[in-house]
Coordinates of C-alpha atoms in Angstrom, one line a residue:
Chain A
X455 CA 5.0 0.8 17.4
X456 CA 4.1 3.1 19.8
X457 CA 0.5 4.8 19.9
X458 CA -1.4 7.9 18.7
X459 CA -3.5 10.0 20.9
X460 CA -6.7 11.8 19.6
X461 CA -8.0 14.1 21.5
X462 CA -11.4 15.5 20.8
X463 CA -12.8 17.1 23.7
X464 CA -11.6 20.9 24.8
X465 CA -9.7 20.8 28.0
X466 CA -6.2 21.1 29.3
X467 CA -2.9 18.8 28.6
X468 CA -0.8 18.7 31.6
X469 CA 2.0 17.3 33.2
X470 CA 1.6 15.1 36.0
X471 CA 4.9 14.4 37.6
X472 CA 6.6 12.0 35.2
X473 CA 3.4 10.9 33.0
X474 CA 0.4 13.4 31.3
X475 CA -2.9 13.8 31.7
X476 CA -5.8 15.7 29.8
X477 CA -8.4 16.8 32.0
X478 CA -11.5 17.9 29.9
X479 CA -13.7 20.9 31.0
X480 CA -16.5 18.7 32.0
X481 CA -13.5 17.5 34.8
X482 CA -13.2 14.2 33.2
X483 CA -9.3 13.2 33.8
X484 CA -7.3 10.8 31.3
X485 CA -4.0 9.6 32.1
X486 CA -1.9 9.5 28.8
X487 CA 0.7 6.9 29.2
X488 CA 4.2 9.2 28.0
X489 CA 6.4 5.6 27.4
X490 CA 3.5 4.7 24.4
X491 CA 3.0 7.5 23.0
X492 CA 4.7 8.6 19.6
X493 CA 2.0 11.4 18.9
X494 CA -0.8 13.9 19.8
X495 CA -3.6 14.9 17.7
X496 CA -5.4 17.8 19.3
X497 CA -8.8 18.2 17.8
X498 CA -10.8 20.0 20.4
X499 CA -9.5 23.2 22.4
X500 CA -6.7 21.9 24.3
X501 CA -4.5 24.4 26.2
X502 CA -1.6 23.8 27.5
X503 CA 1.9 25.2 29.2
X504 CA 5.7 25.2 28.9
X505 CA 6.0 22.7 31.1
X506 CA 4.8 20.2 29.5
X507 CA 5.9 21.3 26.2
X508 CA 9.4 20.7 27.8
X509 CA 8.3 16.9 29.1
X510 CA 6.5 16.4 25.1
X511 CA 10.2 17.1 24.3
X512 CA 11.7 15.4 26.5
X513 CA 9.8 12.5 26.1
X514 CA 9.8 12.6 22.0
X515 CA 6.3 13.2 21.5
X516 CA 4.8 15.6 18.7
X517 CA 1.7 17.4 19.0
X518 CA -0.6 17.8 15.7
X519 CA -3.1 20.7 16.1
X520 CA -6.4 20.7 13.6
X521 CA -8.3 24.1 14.0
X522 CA -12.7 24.0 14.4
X523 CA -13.3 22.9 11.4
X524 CA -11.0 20.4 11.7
X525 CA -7.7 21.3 9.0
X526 CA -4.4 20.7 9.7
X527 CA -3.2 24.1 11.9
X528 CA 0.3 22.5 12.7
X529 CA 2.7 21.0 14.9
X530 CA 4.5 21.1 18.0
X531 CA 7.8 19.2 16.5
X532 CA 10.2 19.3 19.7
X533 CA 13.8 19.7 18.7
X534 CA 14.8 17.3 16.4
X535 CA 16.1 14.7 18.0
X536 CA 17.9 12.4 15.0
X537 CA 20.1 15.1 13.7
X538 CA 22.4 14.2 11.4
X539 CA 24.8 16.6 9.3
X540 CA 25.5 14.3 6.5
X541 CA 21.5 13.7 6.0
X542 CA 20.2 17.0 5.8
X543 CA 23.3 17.8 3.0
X544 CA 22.7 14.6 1.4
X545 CA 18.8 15.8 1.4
X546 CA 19.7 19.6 0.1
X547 CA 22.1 18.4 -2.6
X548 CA 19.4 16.7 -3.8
X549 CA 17.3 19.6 -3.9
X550 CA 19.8 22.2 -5.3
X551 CA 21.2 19.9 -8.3
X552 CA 17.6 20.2 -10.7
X553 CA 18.6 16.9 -12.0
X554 CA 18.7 14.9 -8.8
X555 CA 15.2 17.0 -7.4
X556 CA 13.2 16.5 -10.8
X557 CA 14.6 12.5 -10.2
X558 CA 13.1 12.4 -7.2
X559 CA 10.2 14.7 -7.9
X560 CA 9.6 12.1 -10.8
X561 CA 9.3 8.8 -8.3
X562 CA 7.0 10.5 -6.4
X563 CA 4.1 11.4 -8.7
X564 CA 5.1 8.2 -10.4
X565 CA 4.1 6.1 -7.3
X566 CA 1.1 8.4 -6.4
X567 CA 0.1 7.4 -10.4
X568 CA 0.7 3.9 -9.6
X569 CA -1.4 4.0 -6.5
X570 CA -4.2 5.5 -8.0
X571 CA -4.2 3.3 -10.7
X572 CA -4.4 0.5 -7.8
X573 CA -7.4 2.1 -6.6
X574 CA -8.9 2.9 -9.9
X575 CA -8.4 -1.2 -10.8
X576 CA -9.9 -2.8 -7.8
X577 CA -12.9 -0.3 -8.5
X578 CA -12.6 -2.0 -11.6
X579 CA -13.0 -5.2 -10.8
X580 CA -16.0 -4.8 -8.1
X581 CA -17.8 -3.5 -11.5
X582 CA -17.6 0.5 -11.1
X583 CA -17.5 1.5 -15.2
X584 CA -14.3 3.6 -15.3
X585 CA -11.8 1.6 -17.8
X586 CA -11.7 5.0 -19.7
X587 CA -10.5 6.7 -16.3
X588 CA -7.9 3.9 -16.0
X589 CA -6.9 4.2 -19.9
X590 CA -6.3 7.8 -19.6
X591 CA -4.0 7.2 -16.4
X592 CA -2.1 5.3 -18.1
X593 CA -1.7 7.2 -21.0
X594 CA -0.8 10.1 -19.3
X595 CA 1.5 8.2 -16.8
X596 CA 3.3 7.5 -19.7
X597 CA 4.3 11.0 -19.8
X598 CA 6.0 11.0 -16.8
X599 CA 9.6 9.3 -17.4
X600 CA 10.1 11.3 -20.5
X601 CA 9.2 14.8 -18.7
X602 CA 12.1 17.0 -18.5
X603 CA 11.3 20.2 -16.5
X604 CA 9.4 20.6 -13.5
X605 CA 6.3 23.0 -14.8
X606 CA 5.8 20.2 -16.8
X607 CA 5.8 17.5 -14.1
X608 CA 3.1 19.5 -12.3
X609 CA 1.1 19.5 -15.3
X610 CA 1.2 16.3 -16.1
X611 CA 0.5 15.4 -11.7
X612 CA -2.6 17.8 -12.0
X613 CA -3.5 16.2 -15.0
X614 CA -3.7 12.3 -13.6
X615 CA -4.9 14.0 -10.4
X616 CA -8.0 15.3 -12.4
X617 CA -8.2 12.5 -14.0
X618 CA -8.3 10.2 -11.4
X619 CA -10.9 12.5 -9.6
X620 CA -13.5 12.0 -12.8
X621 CA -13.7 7.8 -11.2
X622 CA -14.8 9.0 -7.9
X623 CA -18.5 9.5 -9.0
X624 CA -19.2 6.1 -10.7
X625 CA -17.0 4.2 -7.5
X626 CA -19.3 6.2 -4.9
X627 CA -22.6 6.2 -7.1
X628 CA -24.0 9.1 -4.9
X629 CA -25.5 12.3 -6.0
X630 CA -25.0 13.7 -2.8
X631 CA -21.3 13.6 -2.9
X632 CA -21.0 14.3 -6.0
X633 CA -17.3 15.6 -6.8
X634 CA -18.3 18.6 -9.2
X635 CA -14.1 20.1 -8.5
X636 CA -11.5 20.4 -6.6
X637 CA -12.2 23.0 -4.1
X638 CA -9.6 23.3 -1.4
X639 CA -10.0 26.2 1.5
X640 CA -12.1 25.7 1.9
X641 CA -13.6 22.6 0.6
X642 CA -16.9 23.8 -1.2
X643 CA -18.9 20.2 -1.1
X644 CA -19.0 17.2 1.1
X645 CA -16.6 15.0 -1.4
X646 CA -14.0 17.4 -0.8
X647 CA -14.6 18.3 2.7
X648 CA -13.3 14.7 3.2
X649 CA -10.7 14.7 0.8
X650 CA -9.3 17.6 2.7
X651 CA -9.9 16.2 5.8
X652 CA -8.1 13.3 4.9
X653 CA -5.2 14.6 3.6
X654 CA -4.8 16.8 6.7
X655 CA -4.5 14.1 8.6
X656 CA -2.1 12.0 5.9
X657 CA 0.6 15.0 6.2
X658 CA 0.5 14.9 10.0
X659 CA 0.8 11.3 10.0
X660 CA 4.0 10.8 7.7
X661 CA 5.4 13.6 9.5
X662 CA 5.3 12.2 12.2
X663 CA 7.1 9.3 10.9
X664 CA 9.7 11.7 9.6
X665 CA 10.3 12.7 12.9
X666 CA 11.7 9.5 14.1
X667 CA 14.0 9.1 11.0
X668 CA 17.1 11.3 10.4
X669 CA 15.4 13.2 7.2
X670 CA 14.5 17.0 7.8
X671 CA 10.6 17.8 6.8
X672 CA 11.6 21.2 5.0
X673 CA 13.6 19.8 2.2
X674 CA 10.9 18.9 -0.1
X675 CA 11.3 17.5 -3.9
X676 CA 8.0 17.5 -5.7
X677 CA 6.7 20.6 -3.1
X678 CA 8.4 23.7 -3.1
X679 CA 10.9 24.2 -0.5
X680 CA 10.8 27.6 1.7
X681 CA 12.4 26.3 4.7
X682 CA 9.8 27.2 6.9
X683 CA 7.3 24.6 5.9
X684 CA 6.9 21.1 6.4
X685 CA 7.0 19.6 2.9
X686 CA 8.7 16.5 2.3
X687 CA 5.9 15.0 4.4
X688 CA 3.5 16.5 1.4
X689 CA 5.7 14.4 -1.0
X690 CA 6.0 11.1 0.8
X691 CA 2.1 12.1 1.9
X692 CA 0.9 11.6 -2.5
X693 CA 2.2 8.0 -2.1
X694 CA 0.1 6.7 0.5
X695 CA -3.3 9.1 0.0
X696 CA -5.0 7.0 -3.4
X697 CA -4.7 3.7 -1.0
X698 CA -5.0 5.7 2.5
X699 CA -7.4 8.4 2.1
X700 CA -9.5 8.0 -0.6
X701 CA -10.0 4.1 0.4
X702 CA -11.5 5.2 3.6
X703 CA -13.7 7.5 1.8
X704 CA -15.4 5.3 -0.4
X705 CA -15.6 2.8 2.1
X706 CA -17.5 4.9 4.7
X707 CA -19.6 6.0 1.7
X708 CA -20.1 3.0 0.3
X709 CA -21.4 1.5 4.2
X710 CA -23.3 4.9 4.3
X711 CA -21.8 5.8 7.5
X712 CA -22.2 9.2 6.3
X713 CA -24.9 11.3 5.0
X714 CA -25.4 15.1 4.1
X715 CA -26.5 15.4 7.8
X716 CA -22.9 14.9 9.0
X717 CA -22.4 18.2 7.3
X718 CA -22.7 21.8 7.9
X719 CA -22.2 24.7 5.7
X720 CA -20.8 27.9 6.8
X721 CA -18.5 30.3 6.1
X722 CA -15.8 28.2 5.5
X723 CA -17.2 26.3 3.4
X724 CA -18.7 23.0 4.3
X725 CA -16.8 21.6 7.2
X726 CA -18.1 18.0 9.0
X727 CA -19.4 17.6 12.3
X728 CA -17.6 16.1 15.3
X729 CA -19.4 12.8 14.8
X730 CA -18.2 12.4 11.4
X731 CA -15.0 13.5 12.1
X732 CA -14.8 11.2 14.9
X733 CA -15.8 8.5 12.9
X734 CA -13.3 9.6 10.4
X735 CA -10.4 9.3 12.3
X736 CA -11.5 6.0 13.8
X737 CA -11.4 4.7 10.6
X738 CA -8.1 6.2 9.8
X739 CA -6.6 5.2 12.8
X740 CA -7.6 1.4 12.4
X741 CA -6.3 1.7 8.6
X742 CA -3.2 2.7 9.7
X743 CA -3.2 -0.2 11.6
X744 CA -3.7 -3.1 9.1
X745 CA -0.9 -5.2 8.4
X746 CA 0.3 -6.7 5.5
X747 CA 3.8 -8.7 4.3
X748 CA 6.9 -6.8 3.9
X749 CA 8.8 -9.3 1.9
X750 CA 11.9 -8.1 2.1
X751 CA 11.5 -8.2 5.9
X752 CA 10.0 -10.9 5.8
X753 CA 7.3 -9.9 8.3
X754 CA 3.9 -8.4 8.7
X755 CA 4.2 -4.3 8.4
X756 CA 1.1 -2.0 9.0
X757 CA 0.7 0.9 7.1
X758 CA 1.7 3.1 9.5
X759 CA 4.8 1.3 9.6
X760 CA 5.0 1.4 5.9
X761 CA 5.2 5.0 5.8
X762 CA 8.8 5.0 7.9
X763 CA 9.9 2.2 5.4
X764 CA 8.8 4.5 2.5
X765 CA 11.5 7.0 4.5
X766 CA 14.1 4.5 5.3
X767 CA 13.7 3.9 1.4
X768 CA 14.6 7.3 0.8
X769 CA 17.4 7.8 3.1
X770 CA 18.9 5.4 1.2
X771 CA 18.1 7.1 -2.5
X772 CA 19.9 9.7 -0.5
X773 CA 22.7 8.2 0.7
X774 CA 23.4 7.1 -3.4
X775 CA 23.4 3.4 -1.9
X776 CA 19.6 2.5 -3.8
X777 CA 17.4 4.3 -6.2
X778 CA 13.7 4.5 -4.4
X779 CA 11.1 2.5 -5.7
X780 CA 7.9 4.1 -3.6
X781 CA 5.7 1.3 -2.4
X782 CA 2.4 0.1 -4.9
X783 CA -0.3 -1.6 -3.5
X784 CA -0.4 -5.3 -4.4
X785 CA -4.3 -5.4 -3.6
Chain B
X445 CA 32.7 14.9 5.0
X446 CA 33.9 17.0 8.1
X447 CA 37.4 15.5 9.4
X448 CA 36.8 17.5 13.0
X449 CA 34.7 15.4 14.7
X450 CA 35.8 12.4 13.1
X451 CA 37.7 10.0 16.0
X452 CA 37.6 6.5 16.8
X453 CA 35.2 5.4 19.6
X454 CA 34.4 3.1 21.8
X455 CA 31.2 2.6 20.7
X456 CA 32.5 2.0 16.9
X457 CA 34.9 -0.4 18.4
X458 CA 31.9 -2.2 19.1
X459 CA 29.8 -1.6 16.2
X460 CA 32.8 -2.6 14.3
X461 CA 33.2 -6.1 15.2
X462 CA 29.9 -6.8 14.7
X463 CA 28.6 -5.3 11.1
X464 CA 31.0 -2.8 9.3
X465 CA 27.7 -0.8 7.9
X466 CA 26.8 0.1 11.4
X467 CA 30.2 1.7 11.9
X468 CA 29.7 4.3 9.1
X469 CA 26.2 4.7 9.7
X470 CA 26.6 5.6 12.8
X471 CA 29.7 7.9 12.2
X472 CA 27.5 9.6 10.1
X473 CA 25.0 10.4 12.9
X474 CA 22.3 8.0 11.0
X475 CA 21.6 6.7 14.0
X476 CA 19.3 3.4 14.8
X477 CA 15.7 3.2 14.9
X478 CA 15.0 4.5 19.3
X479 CA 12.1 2.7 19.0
X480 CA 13.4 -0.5 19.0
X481 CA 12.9 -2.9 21.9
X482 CA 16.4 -4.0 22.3
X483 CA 17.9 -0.5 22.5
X484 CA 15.2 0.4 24.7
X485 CA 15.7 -2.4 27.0
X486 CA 20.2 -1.8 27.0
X487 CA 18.8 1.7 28.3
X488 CA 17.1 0.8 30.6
X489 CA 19.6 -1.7 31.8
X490 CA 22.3 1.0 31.7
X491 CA 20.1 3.1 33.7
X492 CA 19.3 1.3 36.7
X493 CA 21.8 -1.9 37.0
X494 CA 25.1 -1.3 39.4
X495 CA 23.4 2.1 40.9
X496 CA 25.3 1.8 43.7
X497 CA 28.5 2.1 42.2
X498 CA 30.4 4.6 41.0
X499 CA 29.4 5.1 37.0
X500 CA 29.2 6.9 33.5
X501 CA 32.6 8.5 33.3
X502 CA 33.1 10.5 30.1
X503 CA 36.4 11.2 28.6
X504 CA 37.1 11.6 24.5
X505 CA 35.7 8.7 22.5
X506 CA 34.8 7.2 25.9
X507 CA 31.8 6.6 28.1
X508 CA 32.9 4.1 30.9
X509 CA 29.6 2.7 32.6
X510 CA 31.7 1.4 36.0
X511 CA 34.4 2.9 37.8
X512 CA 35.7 1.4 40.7
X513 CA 39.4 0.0 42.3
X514 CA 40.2 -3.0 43.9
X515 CA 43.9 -3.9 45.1
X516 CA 45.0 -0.7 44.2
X517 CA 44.2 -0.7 40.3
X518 CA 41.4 1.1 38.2
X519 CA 38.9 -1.5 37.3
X520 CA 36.6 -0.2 34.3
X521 CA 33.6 -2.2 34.3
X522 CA 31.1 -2.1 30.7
X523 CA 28.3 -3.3 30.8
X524 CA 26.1 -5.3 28.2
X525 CA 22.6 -6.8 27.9
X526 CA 23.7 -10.1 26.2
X527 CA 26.7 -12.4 25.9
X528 CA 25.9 -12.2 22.2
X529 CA 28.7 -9.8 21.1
X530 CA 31.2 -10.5 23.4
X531 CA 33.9 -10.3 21.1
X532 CA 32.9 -7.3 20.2
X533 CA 32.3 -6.0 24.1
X534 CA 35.2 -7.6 24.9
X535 CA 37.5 -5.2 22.2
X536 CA 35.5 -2.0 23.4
X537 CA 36.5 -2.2 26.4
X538 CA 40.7 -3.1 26.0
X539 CA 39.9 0.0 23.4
X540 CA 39.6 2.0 26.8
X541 CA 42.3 0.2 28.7
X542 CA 44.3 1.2 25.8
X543 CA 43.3 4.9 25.5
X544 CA 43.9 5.0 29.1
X545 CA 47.2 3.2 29.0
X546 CA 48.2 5.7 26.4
X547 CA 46.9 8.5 28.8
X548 CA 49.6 6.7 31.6
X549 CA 46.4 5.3 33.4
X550 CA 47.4 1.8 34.2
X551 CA 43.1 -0.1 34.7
X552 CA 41.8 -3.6 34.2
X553 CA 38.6 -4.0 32.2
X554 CA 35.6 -6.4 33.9
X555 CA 32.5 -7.1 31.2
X556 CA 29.4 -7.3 32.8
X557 CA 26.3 -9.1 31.8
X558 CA 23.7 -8.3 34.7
X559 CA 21.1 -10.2 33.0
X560 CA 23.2 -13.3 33.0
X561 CA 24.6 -12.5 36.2
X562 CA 28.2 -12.8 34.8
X563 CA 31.2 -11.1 35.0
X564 CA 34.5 -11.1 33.2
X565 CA 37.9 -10.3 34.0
X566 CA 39.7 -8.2 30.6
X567 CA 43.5 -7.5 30.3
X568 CA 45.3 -5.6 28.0
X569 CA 48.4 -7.3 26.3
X570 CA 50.5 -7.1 24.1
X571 CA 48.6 -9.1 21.2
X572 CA 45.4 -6.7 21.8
X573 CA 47.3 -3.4 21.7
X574 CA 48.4 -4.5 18.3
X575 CA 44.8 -5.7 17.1
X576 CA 43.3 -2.0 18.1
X577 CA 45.6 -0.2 16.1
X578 CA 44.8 -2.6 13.4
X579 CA 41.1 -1.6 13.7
X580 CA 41.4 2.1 14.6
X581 CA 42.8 2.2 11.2
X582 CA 40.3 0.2 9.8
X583 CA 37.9 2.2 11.6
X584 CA 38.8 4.9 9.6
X585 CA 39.5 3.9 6.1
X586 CA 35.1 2.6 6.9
X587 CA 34.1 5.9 8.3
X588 CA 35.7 8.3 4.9
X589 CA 34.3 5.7 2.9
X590 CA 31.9 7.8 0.6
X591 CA 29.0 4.9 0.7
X592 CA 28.1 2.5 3.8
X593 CA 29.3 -0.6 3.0
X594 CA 26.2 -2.8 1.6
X595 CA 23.9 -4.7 3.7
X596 CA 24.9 -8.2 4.6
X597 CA 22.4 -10.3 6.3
X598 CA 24.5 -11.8 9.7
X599 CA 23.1 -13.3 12.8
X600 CA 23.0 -10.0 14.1
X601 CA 20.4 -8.3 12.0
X602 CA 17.6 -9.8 13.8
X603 CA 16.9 -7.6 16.7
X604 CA 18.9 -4.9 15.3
X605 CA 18.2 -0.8 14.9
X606 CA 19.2 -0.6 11.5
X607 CA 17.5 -3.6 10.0
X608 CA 14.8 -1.9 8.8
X609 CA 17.1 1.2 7.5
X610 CA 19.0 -2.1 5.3
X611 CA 16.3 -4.3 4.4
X612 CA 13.5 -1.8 3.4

């Protein structure tokens, strides 16, 4: 699979004849090889021109922009370039009939229950005390086949999702990060600076993954459709976050890579420094990268891999050829 | 789904002779994964083997890689990365030697396999005429088909765009 390129520095993203290069305001030039590249992540202050908006096209690359403090801003998604008719009405009929969206809807908060379960277990086992936690997943995951609206869904996804959030202070065991509450923009302490963080770069990931499949990001099941936002990549994003995200967190925590220096508090609430960040997405990016065995491949997948599987998975729930199952952990 | 652009292809010839699922998947513009290496490499190959010739005609349902004559007669020249669907290569392209005969264009067909440094001489006749109206209608019946047919695991899976779309 091809690569993703992170680019940290400010500078400018140019075209160079038939290739790109990123020249960085201290005049430090990178070439960026266009035939292994899949996608951009622009951190730092990157400008840029038509022209090679026209070449990212061309060439199929997509362009993921984070603002300063470093939250998902959005994305260059060049014309989509694996149109097909049948898909996107597959993909709306199964928005429009309620039956078929709260089905789906269902699968998804179902396998982001399962996965935090997964995550909530092997905590478990390395002797973190949070069996109640785990109980009172369960319980409430219980809920979830029998649910028959979706303002109850959500409830019952908020209600695993806080939940869940109540095992994070025994698995990290650090006052510091303590979780306290959900606070999104912006994130008011450093446990969810990361989590934010994190999931920024989760949505930008499977999106780009829903790029090279057929499936249009704006139909989404479990996030409310507007058709101008991306939000099927929010959907498939809940799967993959427990074992993705919050994984990296508590190992970086748990390795004390970071500290409350790596932190400053502004404005926006507390956002992380470019070292942290940088060490972040390092750690993300190697995640991504692990393999494991597909067995009905009957091959070694990495997770990033795993995410277009997850897709291809639904293209077929779509097509009405096989319910999707979303992927569990087997760790 | 929409009868207007639905007509028999060249490409679907081929698809169909090796795995009926690819026909209707790719009817359906569920097209296979770009990224991988084989249809990357039949690309390329179709980029920058036989430059010198003549190439890439495009008429309805076809896409002729070679044009060129010889004693007189229209020789239409495909070419393919491997010998490993020649059946199928070899039904593709009488499928254009029969659109073209139906069009009054008398050609012969060569198959071309740069990589192996082969070529092959294709007639239409009599036998094969028959056979592509046989599968034009087959063709069809696969493409209205509400469903793709169900995965089968073949020989050809392994290296193919859609294996991950089936066996996922």
């Amino acid at each position: 699979m091809k690569r993703t390129f992170y680019l940290f520095s400010n500078g400018e993203l140019k075209r160079k004849d038939n290739t790109i290069y990123f020249e960085t305001e201290n005049g430090e030039k990178r070439f960026l090889p266009v035939e292994d590249i899949s996608e951009i992540m622009a951190f730092g202050e990157v400008s840029l021109n038509k022209r090679l908006l026209e070449f990212l096209s061309q060439s199929e690359i997509i362009v993921h922009y984070f603002n300063y403090y470093g939250y998902y801003m959005g994305t260059f998604y060049p014309r989509e370039h694996m149109n097909s008719g049948y898909m996107t009405l597959r993909q709306a009929e199964h928005y429009l009939d309620d039956s078929k969206r709260l089905d789906l809807a269902k699968r998804f908060v179902k396998g982001a229950a399962d996965n935090m379960l997964r995550v909530v277990k092997y905590y478990e086992k390395r002797e973190k005390d949070i069996s109640n936690v785990r109980e009172e997943i369960e319980r409430r995951r219980a809920d979830i086949s029998d649910c028959d609206n979706g303002e109850t869904l959500m409830a019952i996804e908020g209600n695993v999702r806080n939940t869940y959030y109540e095992a994070f202070d025994a698995i990290v065991g650090q006052p510091a990060f303590a979780f306290e509450s959900r606070t999104r923009r912006p994130p008011r302490n450093y446990m969810n600076t990361l989590i934010s963080f994190g999931n920024s770069m989760m949505y930008s990931v499977v999106l780009s993954q829903i790029y090279r499949t057929h499936l249009d990001p704006r139909i989404g099941y479990l996030h409310a459709t507007n058709f101008r936002r991306f939000t099927l990549n929010l959907d498939v994003a809940e799967i993959f976050k427990p074992i993705i995200v919050d994984r990296i967190i508590f190992t970086l925590l748990g390795r004390r890579q970071l500290s409350e220096n790596d932190f400053v508090k502004g404005t926006e609430g507390v956002v992380m420094k470019e070292n942290a960040r940088k060490m972040f997405v390092e750690e993300f990016d190697q995640k991504l990268q692990t393999t494991q065995n597909y067995k009905s491949l009957n091959r070694q997948v990495s997770y990033r891999h795993l995410i277009r599987l997850e897709l291809y998975k639904l293209e077929k729930h779509l097509m009405g050829e096989k319910q999707y199952d979303p992927y569990v952990a087997a760790w | 789904m929409a009868s207007d652009d639905m007509h028999v292809t060249g490409t679907l010839v081929w698809y169909y002779y090796i795995c009926q699922r690819q026909v209707w998947l790719m009817a359906h513009q569920v097209n296979p994964d770009e990224d991988n290496p084989s249809i990357d490499l039949g690309r390329f190959l179709h980029e920058h083997v036989y430059e010198r010739e003549k190439k890439e005609i495009s008429l309805p349902g076809m896409r002729l890689d070679v044009l060129s004559e010889k004693d007189g007669r229209l020789v239409v020249g495909e070419i393919k990365k491997s010998m490993r669907g020649e059946k199928s290569a070899r039904m593709q392209l009488l499928f254009y030697l029969d659109e073209l005969d139906r069009a009054g264009v008398s050609a012969v067909g060569e198959l071309r396999f740069p990589e192996q440094r082969k070529r092959e001489r294709v007639t239409l006749d009599e036998a094969s005429h028959t056979e592509l109206d046989r599968a034009r209608r087959d063709i069809f019946r696969i493409m209205y088909l509400s469903e793709p047919p169900a995965p089968e695991k073949i020989r050809y899976c392994r290296g193919c765009g859609y294996a991950e779309l089936c066996w996922s």
